[in-house]
PDB file of C-alpha atoms in Angstrom:
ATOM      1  CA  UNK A   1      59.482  93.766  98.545  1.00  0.00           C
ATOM      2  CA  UNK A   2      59.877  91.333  95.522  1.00  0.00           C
ATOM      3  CA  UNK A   3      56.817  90.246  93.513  1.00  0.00           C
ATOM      4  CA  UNK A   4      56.168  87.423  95.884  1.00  0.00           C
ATOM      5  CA  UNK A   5      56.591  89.536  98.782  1.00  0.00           C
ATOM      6  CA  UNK A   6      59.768  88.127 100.057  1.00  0.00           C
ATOM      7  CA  UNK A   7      62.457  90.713 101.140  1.00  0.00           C
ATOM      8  CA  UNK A   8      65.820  90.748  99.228  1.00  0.00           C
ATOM      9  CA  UNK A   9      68.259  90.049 101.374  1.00  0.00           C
ATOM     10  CA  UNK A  10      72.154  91.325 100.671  1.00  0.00           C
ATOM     11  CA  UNK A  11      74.988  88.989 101.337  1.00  0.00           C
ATOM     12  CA  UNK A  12      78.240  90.472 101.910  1.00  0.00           C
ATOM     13  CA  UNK A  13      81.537  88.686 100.707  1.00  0.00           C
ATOM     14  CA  UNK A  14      84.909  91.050 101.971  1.00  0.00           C
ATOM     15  CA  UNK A  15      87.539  90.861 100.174  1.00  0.00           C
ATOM     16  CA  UNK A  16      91.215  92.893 100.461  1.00  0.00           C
ATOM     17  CA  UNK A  17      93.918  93.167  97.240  1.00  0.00           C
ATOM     18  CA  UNK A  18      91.964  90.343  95.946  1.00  0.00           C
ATOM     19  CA  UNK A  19      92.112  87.566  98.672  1.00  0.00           C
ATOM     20  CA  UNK A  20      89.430  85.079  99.172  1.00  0.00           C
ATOM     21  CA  UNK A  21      86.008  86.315 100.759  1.00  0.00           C
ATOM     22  CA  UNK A  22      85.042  86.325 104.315  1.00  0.00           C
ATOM     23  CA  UNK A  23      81.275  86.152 104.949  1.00  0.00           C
ATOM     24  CA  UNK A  24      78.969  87.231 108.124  1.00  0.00           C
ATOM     25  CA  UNK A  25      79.017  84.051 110.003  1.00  0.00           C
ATOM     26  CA  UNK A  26      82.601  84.071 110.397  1.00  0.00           C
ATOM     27  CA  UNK A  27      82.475  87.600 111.260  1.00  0.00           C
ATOM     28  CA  UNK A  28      80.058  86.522 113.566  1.00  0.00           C
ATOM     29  CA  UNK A  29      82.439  84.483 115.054  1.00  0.00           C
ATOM     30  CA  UNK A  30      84.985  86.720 115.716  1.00  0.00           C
ATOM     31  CA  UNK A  31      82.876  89.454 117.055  1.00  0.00           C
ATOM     32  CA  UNK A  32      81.730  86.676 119.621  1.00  0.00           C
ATOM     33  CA  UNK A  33      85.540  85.979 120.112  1.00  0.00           C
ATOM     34  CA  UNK A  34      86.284  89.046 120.857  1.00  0.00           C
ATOM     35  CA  UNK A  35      83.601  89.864 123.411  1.00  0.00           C
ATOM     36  CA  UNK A  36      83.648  86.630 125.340  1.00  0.00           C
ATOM     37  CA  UNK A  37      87.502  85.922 125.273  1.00  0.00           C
ATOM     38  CA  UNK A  38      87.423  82.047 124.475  1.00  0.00           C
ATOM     39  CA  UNK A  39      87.000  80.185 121.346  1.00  0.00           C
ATOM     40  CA  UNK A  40      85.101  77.627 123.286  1.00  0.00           C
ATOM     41  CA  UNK A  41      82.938  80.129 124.324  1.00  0.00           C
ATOM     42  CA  UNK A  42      82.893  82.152 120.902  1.00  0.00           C
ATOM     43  CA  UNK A  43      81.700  78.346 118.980  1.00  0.00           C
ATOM     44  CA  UNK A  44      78.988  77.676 121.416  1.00  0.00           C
ATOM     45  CA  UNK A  45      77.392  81.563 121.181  1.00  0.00           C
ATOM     46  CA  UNK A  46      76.894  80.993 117.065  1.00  0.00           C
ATOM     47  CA  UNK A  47      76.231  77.104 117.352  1.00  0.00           C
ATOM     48  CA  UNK A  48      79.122  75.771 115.991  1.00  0.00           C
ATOM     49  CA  UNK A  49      81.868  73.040 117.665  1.00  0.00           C
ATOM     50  CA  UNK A  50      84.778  73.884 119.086  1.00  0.00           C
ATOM     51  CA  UNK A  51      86.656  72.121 115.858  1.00  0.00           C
ATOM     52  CA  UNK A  52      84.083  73.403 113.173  1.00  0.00           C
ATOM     53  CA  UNK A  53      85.109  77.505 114.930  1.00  0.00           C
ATOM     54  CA  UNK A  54      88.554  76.356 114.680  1.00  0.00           C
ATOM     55  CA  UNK A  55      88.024  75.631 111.031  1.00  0.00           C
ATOM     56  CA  UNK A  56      86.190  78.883 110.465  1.00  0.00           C
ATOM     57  CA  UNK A  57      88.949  80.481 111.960  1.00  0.00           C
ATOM     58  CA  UNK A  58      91.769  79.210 110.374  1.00  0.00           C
ATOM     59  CA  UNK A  59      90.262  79.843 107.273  1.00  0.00           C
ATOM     60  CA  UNK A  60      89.918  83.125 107.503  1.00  0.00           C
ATOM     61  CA  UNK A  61      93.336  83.380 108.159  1.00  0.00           C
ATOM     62  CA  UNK A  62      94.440  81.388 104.890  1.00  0.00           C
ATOM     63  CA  UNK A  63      92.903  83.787 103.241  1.00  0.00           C
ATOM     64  CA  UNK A  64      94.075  87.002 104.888  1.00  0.00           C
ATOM     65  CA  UNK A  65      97.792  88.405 104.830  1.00  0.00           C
ATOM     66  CA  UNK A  66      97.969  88.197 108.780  1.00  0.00           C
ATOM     67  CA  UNK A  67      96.529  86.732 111.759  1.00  0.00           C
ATOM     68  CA  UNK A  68      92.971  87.955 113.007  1.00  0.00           C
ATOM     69  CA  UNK A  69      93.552  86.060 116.112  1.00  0.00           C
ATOM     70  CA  UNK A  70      95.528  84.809 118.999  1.00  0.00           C
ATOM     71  CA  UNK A  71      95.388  81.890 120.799  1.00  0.00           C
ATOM     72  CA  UNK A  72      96.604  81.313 124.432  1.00  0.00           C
ATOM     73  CA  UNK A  73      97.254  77.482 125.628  1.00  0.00           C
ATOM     74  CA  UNK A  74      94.929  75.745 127.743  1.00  0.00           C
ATOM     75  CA  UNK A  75      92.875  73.317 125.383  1.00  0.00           C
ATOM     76  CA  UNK A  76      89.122  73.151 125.205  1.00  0.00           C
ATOM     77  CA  UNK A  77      88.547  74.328 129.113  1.00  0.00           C
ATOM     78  CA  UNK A  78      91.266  76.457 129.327  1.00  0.00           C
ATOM     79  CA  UNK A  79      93.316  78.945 128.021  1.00  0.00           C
ATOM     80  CA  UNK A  80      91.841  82.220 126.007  1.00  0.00           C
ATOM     81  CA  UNK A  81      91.740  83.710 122.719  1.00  0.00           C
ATOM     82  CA  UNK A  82      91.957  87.603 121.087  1.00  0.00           C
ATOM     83  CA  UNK A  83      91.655  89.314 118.011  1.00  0.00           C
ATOM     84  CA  UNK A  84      94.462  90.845 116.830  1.00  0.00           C
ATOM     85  CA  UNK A  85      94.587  94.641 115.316  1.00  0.00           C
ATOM     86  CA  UNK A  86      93.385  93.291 111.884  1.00  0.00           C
ATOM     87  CA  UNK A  87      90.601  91.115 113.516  1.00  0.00           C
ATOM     88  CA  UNK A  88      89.152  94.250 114.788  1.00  0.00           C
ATOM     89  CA  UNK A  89      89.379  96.360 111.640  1.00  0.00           C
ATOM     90  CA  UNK A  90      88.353  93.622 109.553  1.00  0.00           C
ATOM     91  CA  UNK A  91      85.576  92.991 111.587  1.00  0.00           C
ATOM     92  CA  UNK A  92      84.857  97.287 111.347  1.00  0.00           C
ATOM     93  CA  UNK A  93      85.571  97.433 107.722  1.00  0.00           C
ATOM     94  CA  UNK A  94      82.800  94.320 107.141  1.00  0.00           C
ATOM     95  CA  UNK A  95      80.074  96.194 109.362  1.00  0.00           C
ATOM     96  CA  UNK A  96      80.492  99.478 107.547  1.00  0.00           C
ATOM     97  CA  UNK A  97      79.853  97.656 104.028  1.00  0.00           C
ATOM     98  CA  UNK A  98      77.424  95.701 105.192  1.00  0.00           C
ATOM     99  CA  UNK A  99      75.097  98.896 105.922  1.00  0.00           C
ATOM    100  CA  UNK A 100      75.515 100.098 102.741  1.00  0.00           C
ATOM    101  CA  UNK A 101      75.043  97.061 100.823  1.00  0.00           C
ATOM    102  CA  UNK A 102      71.685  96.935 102.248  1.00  0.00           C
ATOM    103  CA  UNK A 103      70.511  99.894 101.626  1.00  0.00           C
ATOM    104  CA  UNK A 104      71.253  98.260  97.718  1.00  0.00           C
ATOM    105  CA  UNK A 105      69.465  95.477  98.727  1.00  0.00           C
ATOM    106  CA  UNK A 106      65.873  97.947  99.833  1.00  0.00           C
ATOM    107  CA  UNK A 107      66.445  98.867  96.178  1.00  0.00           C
ATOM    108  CA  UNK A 108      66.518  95.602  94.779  1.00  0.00           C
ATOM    109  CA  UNK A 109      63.870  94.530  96.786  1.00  0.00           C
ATOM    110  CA  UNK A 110      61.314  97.730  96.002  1.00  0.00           C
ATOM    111  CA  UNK A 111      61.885  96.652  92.040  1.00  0.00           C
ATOM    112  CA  UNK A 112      64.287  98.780  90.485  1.00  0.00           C
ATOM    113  CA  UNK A 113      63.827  99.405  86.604  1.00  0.00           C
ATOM    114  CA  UNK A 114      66.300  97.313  84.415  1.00  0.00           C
ATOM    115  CA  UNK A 115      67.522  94.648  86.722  1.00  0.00           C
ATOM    116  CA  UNK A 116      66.323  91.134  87.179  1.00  0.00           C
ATOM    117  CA  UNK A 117      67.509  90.425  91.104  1.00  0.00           C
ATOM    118  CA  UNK A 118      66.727  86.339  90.784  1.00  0.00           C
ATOM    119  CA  UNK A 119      69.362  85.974  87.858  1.00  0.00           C
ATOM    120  CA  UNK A 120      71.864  88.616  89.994  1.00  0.00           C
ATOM    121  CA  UNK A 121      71.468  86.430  92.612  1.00  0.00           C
ATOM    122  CA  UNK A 122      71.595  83.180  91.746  1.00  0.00           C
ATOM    123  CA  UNK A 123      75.113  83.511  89.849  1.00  0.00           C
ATOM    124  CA  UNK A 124      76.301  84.414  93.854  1.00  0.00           C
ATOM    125  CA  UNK A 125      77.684  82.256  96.773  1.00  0.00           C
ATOM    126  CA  UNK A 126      80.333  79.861  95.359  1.00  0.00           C
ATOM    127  CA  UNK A 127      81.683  77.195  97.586  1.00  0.00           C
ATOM    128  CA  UNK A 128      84.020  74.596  98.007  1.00  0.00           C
ATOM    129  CA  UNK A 129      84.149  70.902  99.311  1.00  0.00           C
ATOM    130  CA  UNK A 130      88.017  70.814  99.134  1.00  0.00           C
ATOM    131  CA  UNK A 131      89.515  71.077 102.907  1.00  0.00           C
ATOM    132  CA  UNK A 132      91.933  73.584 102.226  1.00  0.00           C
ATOM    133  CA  UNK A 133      91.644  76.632 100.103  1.00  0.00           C
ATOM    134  CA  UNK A 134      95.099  78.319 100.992  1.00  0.00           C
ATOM    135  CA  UNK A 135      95.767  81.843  99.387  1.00  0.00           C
ATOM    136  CA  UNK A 136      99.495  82.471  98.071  1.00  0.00           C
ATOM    137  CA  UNK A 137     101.468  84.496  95.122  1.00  0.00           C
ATOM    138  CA  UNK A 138     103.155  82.830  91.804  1.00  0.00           C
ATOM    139  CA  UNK A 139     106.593  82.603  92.646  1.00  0.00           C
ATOM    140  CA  UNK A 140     107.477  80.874  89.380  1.00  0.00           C
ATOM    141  CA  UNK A 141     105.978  79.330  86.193  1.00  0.00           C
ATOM    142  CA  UNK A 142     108.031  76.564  84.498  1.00  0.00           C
ATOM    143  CA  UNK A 143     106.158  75.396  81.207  1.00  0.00           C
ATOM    144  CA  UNK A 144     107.035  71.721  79.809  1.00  0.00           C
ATOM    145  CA  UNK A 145     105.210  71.934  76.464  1.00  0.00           C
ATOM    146  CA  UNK A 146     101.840  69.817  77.982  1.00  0.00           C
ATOM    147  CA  UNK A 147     101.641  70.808  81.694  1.00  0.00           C
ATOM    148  CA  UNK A 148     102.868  74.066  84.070  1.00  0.00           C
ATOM    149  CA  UNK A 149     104.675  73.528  87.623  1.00  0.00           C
ATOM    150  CA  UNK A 150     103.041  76.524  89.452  1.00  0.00           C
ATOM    151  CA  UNK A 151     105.207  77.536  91.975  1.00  0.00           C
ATOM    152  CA  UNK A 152     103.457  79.566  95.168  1.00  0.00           C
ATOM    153  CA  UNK A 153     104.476  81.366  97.971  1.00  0.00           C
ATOM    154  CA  UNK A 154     102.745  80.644 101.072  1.00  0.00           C
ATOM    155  CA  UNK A 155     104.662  82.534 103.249  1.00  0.00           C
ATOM    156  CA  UNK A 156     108.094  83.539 104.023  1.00  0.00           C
ATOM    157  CA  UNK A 157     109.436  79.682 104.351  1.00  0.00           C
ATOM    158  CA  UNK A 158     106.746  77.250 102.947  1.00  0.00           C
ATOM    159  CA  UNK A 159     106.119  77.014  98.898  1.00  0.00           C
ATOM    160  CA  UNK A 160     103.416  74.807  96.973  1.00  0.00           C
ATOM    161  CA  UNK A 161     103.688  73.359  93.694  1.00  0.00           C
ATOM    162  CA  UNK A 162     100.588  73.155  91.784  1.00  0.00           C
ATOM    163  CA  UNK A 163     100.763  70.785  88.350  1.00  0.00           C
ATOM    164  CA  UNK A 164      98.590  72.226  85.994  1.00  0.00           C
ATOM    165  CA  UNK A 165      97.833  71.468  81.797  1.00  0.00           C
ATOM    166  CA  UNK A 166      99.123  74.430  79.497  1.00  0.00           C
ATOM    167  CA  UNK A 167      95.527  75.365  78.480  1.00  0.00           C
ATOM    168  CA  UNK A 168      94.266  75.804  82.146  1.00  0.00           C
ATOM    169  CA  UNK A 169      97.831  78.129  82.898  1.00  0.00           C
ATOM    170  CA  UNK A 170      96.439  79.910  79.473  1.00  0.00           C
ATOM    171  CA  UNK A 171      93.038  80.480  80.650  1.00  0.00           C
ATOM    172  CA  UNK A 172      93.382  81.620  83.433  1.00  0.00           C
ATOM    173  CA  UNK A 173      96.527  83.752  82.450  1.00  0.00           C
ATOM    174  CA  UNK A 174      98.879  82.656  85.584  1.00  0.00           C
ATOM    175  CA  UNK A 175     101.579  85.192  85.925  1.00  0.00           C
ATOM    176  CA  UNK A 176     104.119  85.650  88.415  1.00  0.00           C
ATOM    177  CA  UNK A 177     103.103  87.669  91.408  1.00  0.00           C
ATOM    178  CA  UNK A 178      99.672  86.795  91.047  1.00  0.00           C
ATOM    179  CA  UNK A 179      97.480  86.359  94.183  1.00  0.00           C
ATOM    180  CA  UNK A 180      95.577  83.229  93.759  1.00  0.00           C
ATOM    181  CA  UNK A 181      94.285  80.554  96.266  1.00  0.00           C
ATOM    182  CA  UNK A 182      95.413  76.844  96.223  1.00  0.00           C
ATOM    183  CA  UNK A 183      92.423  74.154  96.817  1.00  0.00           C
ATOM    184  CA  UNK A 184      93.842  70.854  98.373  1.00  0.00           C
ATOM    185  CA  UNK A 185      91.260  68.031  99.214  1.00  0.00           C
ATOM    186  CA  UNK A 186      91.933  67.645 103.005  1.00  0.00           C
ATOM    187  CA  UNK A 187      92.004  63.401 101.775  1.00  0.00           C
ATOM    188  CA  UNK A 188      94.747  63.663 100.048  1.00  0.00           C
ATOM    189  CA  UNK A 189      97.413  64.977 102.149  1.00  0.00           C
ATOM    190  CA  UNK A 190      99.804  62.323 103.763  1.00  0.00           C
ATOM    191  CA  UNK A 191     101.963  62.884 106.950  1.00  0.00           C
ATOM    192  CA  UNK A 192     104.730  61.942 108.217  1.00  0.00           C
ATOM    193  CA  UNK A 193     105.837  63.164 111.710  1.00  0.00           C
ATOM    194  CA  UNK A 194     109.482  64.147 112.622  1.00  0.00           C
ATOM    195  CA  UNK A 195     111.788  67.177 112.132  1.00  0.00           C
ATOM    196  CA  UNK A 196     113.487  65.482 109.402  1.00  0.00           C
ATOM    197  CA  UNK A 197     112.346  66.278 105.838  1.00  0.00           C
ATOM    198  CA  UNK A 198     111.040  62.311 104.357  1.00  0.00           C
ATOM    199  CA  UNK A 199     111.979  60.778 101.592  1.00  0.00           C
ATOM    200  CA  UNK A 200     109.349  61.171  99.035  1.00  0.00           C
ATOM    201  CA  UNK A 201     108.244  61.341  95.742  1.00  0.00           C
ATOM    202  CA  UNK A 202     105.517  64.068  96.686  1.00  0.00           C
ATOM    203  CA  UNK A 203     106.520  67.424  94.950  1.00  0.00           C
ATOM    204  CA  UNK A 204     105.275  69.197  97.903  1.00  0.00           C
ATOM    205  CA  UNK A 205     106.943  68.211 101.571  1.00  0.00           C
ATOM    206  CA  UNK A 206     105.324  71.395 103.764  1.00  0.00           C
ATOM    207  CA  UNK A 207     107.170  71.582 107.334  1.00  0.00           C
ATOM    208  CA  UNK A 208     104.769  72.168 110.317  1.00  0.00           C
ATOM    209  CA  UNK A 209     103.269  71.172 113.698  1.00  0.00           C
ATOM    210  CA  UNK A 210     100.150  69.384 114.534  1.00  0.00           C
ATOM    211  CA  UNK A 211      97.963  72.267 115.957  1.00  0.00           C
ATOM    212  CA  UNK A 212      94.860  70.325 116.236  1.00  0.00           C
ATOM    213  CA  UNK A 213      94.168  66.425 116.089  1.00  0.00           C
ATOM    214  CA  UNK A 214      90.590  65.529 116.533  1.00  0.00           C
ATOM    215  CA  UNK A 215      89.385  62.187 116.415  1.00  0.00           C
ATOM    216  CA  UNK A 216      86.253  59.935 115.160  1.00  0.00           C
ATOM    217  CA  UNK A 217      85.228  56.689 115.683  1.00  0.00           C
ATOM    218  CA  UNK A 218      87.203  55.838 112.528  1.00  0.00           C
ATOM    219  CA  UNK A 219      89.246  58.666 111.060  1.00  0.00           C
ATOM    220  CA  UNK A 220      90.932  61.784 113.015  1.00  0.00           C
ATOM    221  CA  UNK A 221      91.309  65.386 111.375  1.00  0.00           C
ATOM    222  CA  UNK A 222      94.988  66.794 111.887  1.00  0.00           C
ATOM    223  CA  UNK A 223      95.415  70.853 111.204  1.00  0.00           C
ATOM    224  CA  UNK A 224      98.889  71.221 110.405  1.00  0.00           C
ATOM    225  CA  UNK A 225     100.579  74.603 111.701  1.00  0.00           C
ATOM    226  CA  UNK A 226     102.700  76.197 109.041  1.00  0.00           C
ATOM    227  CA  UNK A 227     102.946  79.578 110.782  1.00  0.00           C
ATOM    228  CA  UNK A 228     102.376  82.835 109.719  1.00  0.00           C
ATOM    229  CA  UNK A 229      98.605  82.579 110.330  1.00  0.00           C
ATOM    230  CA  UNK A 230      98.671  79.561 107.423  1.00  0.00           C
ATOM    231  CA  UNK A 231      97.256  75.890 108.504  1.00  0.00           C
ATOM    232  CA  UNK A 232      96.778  72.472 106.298  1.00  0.00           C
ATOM    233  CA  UNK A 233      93.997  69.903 107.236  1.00  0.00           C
ATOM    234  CA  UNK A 234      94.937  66.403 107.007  1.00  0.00           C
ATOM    235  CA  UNK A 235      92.183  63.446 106.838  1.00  0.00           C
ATOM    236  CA  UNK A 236      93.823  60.361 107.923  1.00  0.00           C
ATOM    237  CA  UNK A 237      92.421  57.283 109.642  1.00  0.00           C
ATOM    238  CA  UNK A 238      92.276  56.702 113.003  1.00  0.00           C
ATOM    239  CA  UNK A 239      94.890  53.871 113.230  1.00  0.00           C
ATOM    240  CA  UNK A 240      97.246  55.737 111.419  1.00  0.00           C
ATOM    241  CA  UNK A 241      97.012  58.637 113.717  1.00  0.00           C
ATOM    242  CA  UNK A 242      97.383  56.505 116.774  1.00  0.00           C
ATOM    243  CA  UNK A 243     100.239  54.954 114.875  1.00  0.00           C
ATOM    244  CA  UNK A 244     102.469  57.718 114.186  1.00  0.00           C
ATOM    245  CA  UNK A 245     101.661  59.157 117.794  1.00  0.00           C
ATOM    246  CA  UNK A 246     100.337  62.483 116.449  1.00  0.00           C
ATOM    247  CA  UNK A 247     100.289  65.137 119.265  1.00  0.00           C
ATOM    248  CA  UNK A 248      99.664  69.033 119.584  1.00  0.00           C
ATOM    249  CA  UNK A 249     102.737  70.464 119.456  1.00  0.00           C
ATOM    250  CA  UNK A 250     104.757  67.347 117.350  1.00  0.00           C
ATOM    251  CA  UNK A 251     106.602  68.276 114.081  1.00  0.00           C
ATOM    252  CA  UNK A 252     105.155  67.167 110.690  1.00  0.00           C
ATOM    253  CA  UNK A 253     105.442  67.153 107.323  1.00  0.00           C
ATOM    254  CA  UNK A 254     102.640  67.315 104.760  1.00  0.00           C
ATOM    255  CA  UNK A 255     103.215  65.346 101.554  1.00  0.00           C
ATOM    256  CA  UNK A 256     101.256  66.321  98.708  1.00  0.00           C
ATOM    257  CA  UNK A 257     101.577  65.340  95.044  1.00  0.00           C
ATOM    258  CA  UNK A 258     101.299  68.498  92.580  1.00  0.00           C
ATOM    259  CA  UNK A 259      98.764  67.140  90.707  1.00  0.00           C
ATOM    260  CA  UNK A 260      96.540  67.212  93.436  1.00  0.00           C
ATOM    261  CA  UNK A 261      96.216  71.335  93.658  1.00  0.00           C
ATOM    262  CA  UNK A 262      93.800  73.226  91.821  1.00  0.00           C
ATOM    263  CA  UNK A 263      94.352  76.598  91.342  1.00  0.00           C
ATOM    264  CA  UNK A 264      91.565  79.473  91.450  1.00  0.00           C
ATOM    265  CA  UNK A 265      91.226  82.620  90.553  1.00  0.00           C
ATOM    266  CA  UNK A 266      89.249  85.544  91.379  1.00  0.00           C
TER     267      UNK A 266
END
């Protein structure tokens, strides 16, 4: 117990070679996945919406080298869902930490000499408002004197360019090879539908196909397929949606300008 009587509690954030963390709800999520067999089912068990597990779920696979799931046709009534082999060992690996960070945590809580748990644990638990936070390698670094084009590998067919100043490259020591994760406001990304590449000023022209379209009253959220486990929201408005006849299945490119990633680091 702390001095106010309050229990410590431990909050686990898994990470492999340095990709981006996966927390307990989302494990949560998969572990409901898993038992019941249907994402549908799986959002409803942890209180989440079908689009917001979705979300959650595609997210952890940004962020991971493969797939932790996979999805059968059928929509929001039908079809079914599994983990894949990594699902389950991620979801083992995060279980067997877990235990033992909380045995830190009785520590913390029963006042160990020389640490001050508040401070530890208030410097914990960033998060991010951007839509997308997409993790990829440095491919290629070409300087210009004031900025960097930050080339990154997505996966084995899609690239990103990230437009970054000299001094930010510098501080945060980009190198080729490096594992870092691409943030990209889910507002900013423009689509155009078609197989054929657009014309465009946009550094960035990602091929995919809509996975998800889910509408509002005034705007619709597309998640844009890119395979290999990788999606990209888009945030469009309704209209334009309706307009350019976006459908589950359709091919689409995603424009975005360079300037519009940030890069992060671990």
């Amino acid at each position: 117990m702390d001095g106010d009587g309050e229990r410590i509690e431990a909050t686990l954030a898994l990470r492999r070679s340095g990709r981006g963390a996966v927390g307990r709800d989302r494990i949560r999520l998969l572990e409901e996945l898993s038992r019941l067999g249907s994402i549908a089912a799986a959002a409803e068990a942890v209180g989440l919406s079908y689009k917001g597990a979705w979300e959650a779920l595609n997210a952890v696979n940004n962020l991971l080298p493969r797939p932790v799931f996979a999805a059968q046709s059928g929509g929001r009534h039908g079809g079914g869902a599994s983990l894949t082999a990594e699902g389950e060992a991620l979801i083992r690996a995060f279980r067997l930490l877990e235990d033992r960070l909380e045995r830190v945590a009785d520590l913390l809580s029963a006042g160990s000499p020389g640490l001050d748990p508040p401070l530890l644990l208030s410097r914990i638990g960033l998060r991010t408002t951007a839509g997308n936070a997409i993790r990829g390698r440095i491919e290629a670094l070409r300087p210009d004197g004031v900025n960097q084009a930050v080339t990154l590998r997505l996966n084995q067919t899609v690239t990103l360019t990230a437009l970054v100043t000299a001094d930010s490259a510098a501080d945060l020591a980009l190198t080729p090879g490096q594992e870092v994760t691409a943030l990209i406001a889910a507002s900013v990304v423009v689509l155009a539908p078609g197989p054929a590449r657009p014309a465009s000023s946009a550094a960035n022209a990602l091929p995919g196909r809509v996975a998800r379209r889910d509408d509002g009253p005034v705007g619709s959220a597309v998640t844009i397929d890119l395979g290999e486990g990788k999606t990209l929201s888009a945030l469009v408005t309704r209209a334009a949606a309706e307009e350019l006849a976006l459908a589950p299945g359709d091919p689409v490119w995603a424009l975005v300008q360079a300037a519009h990633v940030v890069i992060a680091i671990d």
